Short mmCIF file of C-alpha atoms in Angstrom, two decimals:
data_model
loop_
_atom_site.label_atom_id
_atom_site.label_comp_id
_atom_site.label_asym_id
_atom_site.label_seq_id
_atom_site.Cartn_x
_atom_site.Cartn_y
_atom_site.Cartn_z
CA UNK A 1 -31.93 15.03 9.58
CA UNK A 2 -28.42 14.85 8.15
CA UNK A 3 -27.00 11.49 7.14
CA UNK A 4 -23.65 10.35 8.43
CA UNK A 5 -20.86 10.72 5.91
CA UNK A 6 -17.94 8.35 5.79
CA UNK A 7 -14.56 8.03 4.12
CA UNK A 8 -13.17 4.77 2.82
CA UNK A 9 -9.43 4.20 3.17
CA UNK A 10 -7.81 1.70 0.83
CA UNK A 11 -4.71 0.39 2.56
CA UNK A 12 -1.92 -2.04 1.70
CA UNK A 13 0.06 -3.90 4.32
CA UNK A 14 3.70 -4.06 3.23
CA UNK A 15 6.25 -6.40 4.77
CA UNK A 16 9.79 -5.02 4.50
CA UNK A 17 12.61 -7.54 4.61
CA UNK A 18 14.42 -6.88 7.87
CA UNK A 19 17.47 -8.89 6.77
CA UNK A 20 18.39 -6.66 3.83
CA UNK A 21 19.30 -3.01 3.65
CA UNK A 22 16.62 -0.32 3.65
CA UNK A 23 17.19 0.52 0.01
CA UNK A 24 18.05 -2.21 -2.43
CA UNK A 25 18.23 -1.82 -6.17
CA UNK A 26 17.68 -4.70 -8.53
CA UNK A 27 21.10 -5.39 -9.92
CA UNK A 28 21.44 -9.10 -9.41
CA UNK A 29 19.85 -11.26 -12.02
CA UNK A 30 19.72 -14.01 -9.37
CA UNK A 31 16.70 -12.35 -7.72
CA UNK A 32 13.56 -14.15 -8.74
CA UNK A 33 11.23 -11.70 -7.00
CA UNK A 34 10.89 -8.38 -8.85
CA UNK A 35 11.71 -5.26 -6.83
CA UNK A 36 8.19 -3.88 -7.26
CA UNK A 37 6.79 -6.94 -5.50
CA UNK A 38 9.39 -7.50 -2.78
CA UNK A 39 7.32 -5.77 -0.09
CA UNK A 40 3.93 -6.98 -1.34
CA UNK A 41 3.56 -10.38 0.25
CA UNK A 42 0.45 -12.26 1.32
CA UNK A 43 -0.49 -11.79 4.95
CA UNK A 44 -0.58 -14.62 7.42
CA UNK A 45 -3.92 -16.30 8.09
CA UNK A 46 -3.45 -15.34 11.73
CA UNK A 47 -3.92 -11.67 10.80
CA UNK A 48 -7.70 -11.35 10.97
CA UNK A 49 -10.16 -8.48 10.80
CA UNK A 50 -10.46 -8.43 14.60
CA UNK A 51 -6.70 -8.16 15.08
CA UNK A 52 -6.51 -5.36 12.50
CA UNK A 53 -9.29 -3.43 14.24
CA UNK A 54 -7.57 -3.86 17.59
CA UNK A 55 -4.24 -2.63 16.17
CA UNK A 56 -5.84 0.45 14.64
CA UNK A 57 -7.87 1.31 17.75
CA UNK A 58 -4.80 0.94 19.96
CA UNK A 59 -2.82 3.16 17.58
CA UNK A 60 -5.47 5.88 17.66
CA UNK A 61 -5.62 5.66 21.44
CA UNK A 62 -1.83 5.92 21.77
CA UNK A 63 -1.63 8.98 19.53
CA UNK A 64 -4.82 10.86 20.41
CA UNK A 65 -5.88 9.45 23.78
CA UNK A 66 -9.47 9.03 24.89
CA UNK A 67 -10.63 11.84 22.59
CA UNK A 68 -9.41 10.11 19.43
CA UNK A 69 -10.53 6.71 20.61
CA UNK A 70 -14.03 7.98 21.32
CA UNK A 71 -14.40 9.81 18.03
CA UNK A 72 -13.15 6.94 15.87
CA UNK A 73 -14.42 3.81 17.63
CA UNK A 74 -18.08 4.34 16.73
CA UNK A 75 -17.55 4.51 12.99
CA UNK A 76 -14.43 2.40 12.38
CA UNK A 77 -15.16 -0.73 10.35
CA UNK A 78 -13.19 -2.98 8.05
CA UNK A 79 -15.36 -3.49 5.00
CA UNK A 80 -12.91 -5.65 3.05
CA UNK A 81 -9.81 -7.63 3.99
CA UNK A 82 -7.83 -9.87 1.66
CA UNK A 83 -4.89 -11.74 3.19
CA UNK A 84 -3.81 -12.87 -0.28
CA UNK A 85 -3.17 -9.31 -1.47
CA UNK A 86 -2.70 -7.72 1.99
CA UNK A 87 -5.31 -5.13 1.06
CA UNK A 88 -8.06 -3.68 3.22
CA UNK A 89 -10.81 -1.09 2.93
CA UNK A 90 -11.64 0.77 6.13
CA UNK A 91 -14.74 2.87 6.76
CA UNK A 92 -14.36 5.85 9.09
CA UNK A 93 -16.35 8.97 9.85
CA UNK A 94 -15.53 11.76 7.40
CA UNK A 95 -14.49 14.18 10.12
CA UNK A 96 -11.97 11.85 11.76
CA UNK A 97 -10.41 9.76 8.98
CA UNK A 98 -7.14 11.65 9.40
CA UNK A 99 -6.79 10.28 12.94
CA UNK A 100 -6.95 6.73 11.59
CA UNK A 101 -4.54 7.61 8.78
CA UNK A 102 -2.03 8.99 11.30
CA UNK A 103 -2.38 5.91 13.51
CA UNK A 104 -1.79 3.63 10.51
CA UNK A 105 1.37 5.56 9.65
CA UNK A 106 2.87 4.86 13.07
CA UNK A 107 2.21 1.11 13.13
CA UNK A 108 5.53 -0.65 12.51
CA UNK A 109 5.04 -4.16 13.87
CA UNK A 110 2.16 -6.62 14.08
CA UNK A 111 1.16 -7.81 17.58
CA UNK A 112 2.14 -10.94 19.54
CA UNK A 113 1.00 -13.94 17.50
CA UNK A 114 2.75 -12.60 14.39
CA UNK A 115 5.61 -10.34 15.58
CA UNK A 116 6.36 -9.26 12.04
CA UNK A 117 7.56 -5.82 10.91
CA UNK A 118 5.06 -4.10 8.64
CA UNK A 119 4.13 -0.79 7.04
CA UNK A 120 0.55 0.32 6.49
CA UNK A 121 0.32 2.33 3.28
CA UNK A 122 -2.83 4.39 2.67
CA UNK A 123 -3.31 4.18 -1.08
CA UNK A 124 -6.55 6.09 -1.56
CA UNK A 125 -9.17 7.96 0.40
CA UNK A 126 -12.60 7.89 -1.18
CA UNK A 127 -16.13 9.03 -0.40
CA UNK A 128 -17.67 5.83 -1.75
CA UNK A 129 -16.71 2.20 -1.35
CA UNK A 130 -17.17 1.66 -5.08
CA UNK A 131 -14.29 3.98 -5.99
CA UNK A 132 -12.07 2.33 -3.38
CA UNK A 133 -12.86 -1.09 -4.85
CA UNK A 134 -12.14 0.12 -8.38
CA UNK A 135 -8.77 1.49 -7.25
CA UNK A 136 -7.91 -1.82 -5.55
CA UNK A 137 -8.68 -3.74 -8.74
CA UNK A 138 -6.73 -1.24 -10.87
CA UNK A 139 -3.67 -1.50 -8.61
CA UNK A 140 -3.81 -5.31 -8.59
CA UNK A 141 -3.85 -5.38 -12.39
CA UNK A 142 -1.00 -2.87 -12.53
CA UNK A 143 1.16 -4.92 -10.16
CA UNK A 144 0.55 -8.04 -12.26
CA UNK A 145 1.62 -6.18 -15.39
CA UNK A 146 4.73 -4.84 -13.61
CA UNK A 147 5.65 -8.31 -12.43
CA UNK A 148 5.31 -9.68 -15.94
CA UNK A 149 7.40 -6.85 -17.39
CA UNK A 150 10.16 -7.18 -14.80
CA UNK A 151 10.48 -10.93 -15.19
CA UNK A 152 10.58 -10.57 -18.99
CA UNK A 153 12.90 -7.57 -19.13
CA UNK A 154 15.12 -8.05 -16.09
CA UNK A 155 18.25 -8.31 -18.20
CA UNK A 156 17.51 -4.93 -19.81
CA UNK A 157 17.81 -3.23 -16.43
CA UNK A 158 21.52 -3.86 -15.95
CA UNK A 159 22.63 -1.21 -18.46
CA UNK A 160 20.33 1.58 -17.17
CA UNK A 161 21.00 4.44 -14.79
CA UNK A 162 20.64 3.59 -11.06
CA UNK A 163 18.24 6.46 -10.33
CA UNK A 164 16.11 5.59 -13.32
CA UNK A 165 16.02 1.94 -12.26
CA UNK A 166 14.99 2.83 -8.72
CA UNK A 167 12.24 5.22 -9.81
CA UNK A 168 10.87 2.72 -12.31
CA UNK A 169 10.64 -0.12 -9.80
CA UNK A 170 9.62 1.95 -6.77
CA UNK A 171 6.47 3.06 -8.56
CA UNK A 172 7.65 6.65 -8.98
CA UNK A 173 6.82 7.77 -12.45
CA UNK A 174 7.17 11.20 -13.98
CA UNK A 175 4.10 11.82 -16.15
CA UNK A 176 5.91 14.51 -18.15
CA UNK A 177 8.72 12.09 -18.95
CA UNK A 178 6.33 9.45 -20.28
CA UNK A 179 4.57 12.05 -22.47
CA UNK A 180 7.94 13.15 -23.89
CA UNK A 181 8.85 9.54 -24.70
CA UNK A 182 5.51 9.03 -26.48
CA UNK A 183 5.97 12.16 -28.61
CA UNK A 184 9.53 11.11 -29.51
CA UNK A 185 8.26 7.70 -30.59
CA UNK A 186 5.58 9.39 -32.70
CA UNK A 187 8.19 11.59 -34.42
CA UNK A 188 10.38 8.59 -35.26
CA UNK A 189 7.51 6.75 -36.92
#
């Protein structure tokens, strides 16, 4: 007998600010919230595990009909949900995790009691829940460090290039660029 294999999806629920423009660079020193944390807000207490499951199942049914709903509904579970960090870990059958991922990508607003625009970001797909948990902890620590750096060095940002500022605070990092900077620092010492 073959055991059932699952995939664990680590997701973040982001809340874009509908009042501001789609792309906003940190140029004003009046902003107290760092750009890297503007979308990462705690979720409302009204957003529960049951509402999340219902949203995901409805999304799969809208995109893939009865076929997708039937394939996913038996194995879909929310193993972890934290409203404080807006982070969840979903368990889905290995063969059909892409259906859930696609449905999450098309969810743009939370249902009736909340009526809030949102974006579901799939951060990691893992074969074990342990690796998904480790990634969640690693990302939480990284966001804390980024928040501390941005609040300490916000005045340093004003003189930098706009593209560099956006890539730094959007989480887009070039690994080759960071290696070059490290070697240049080593040569200067």
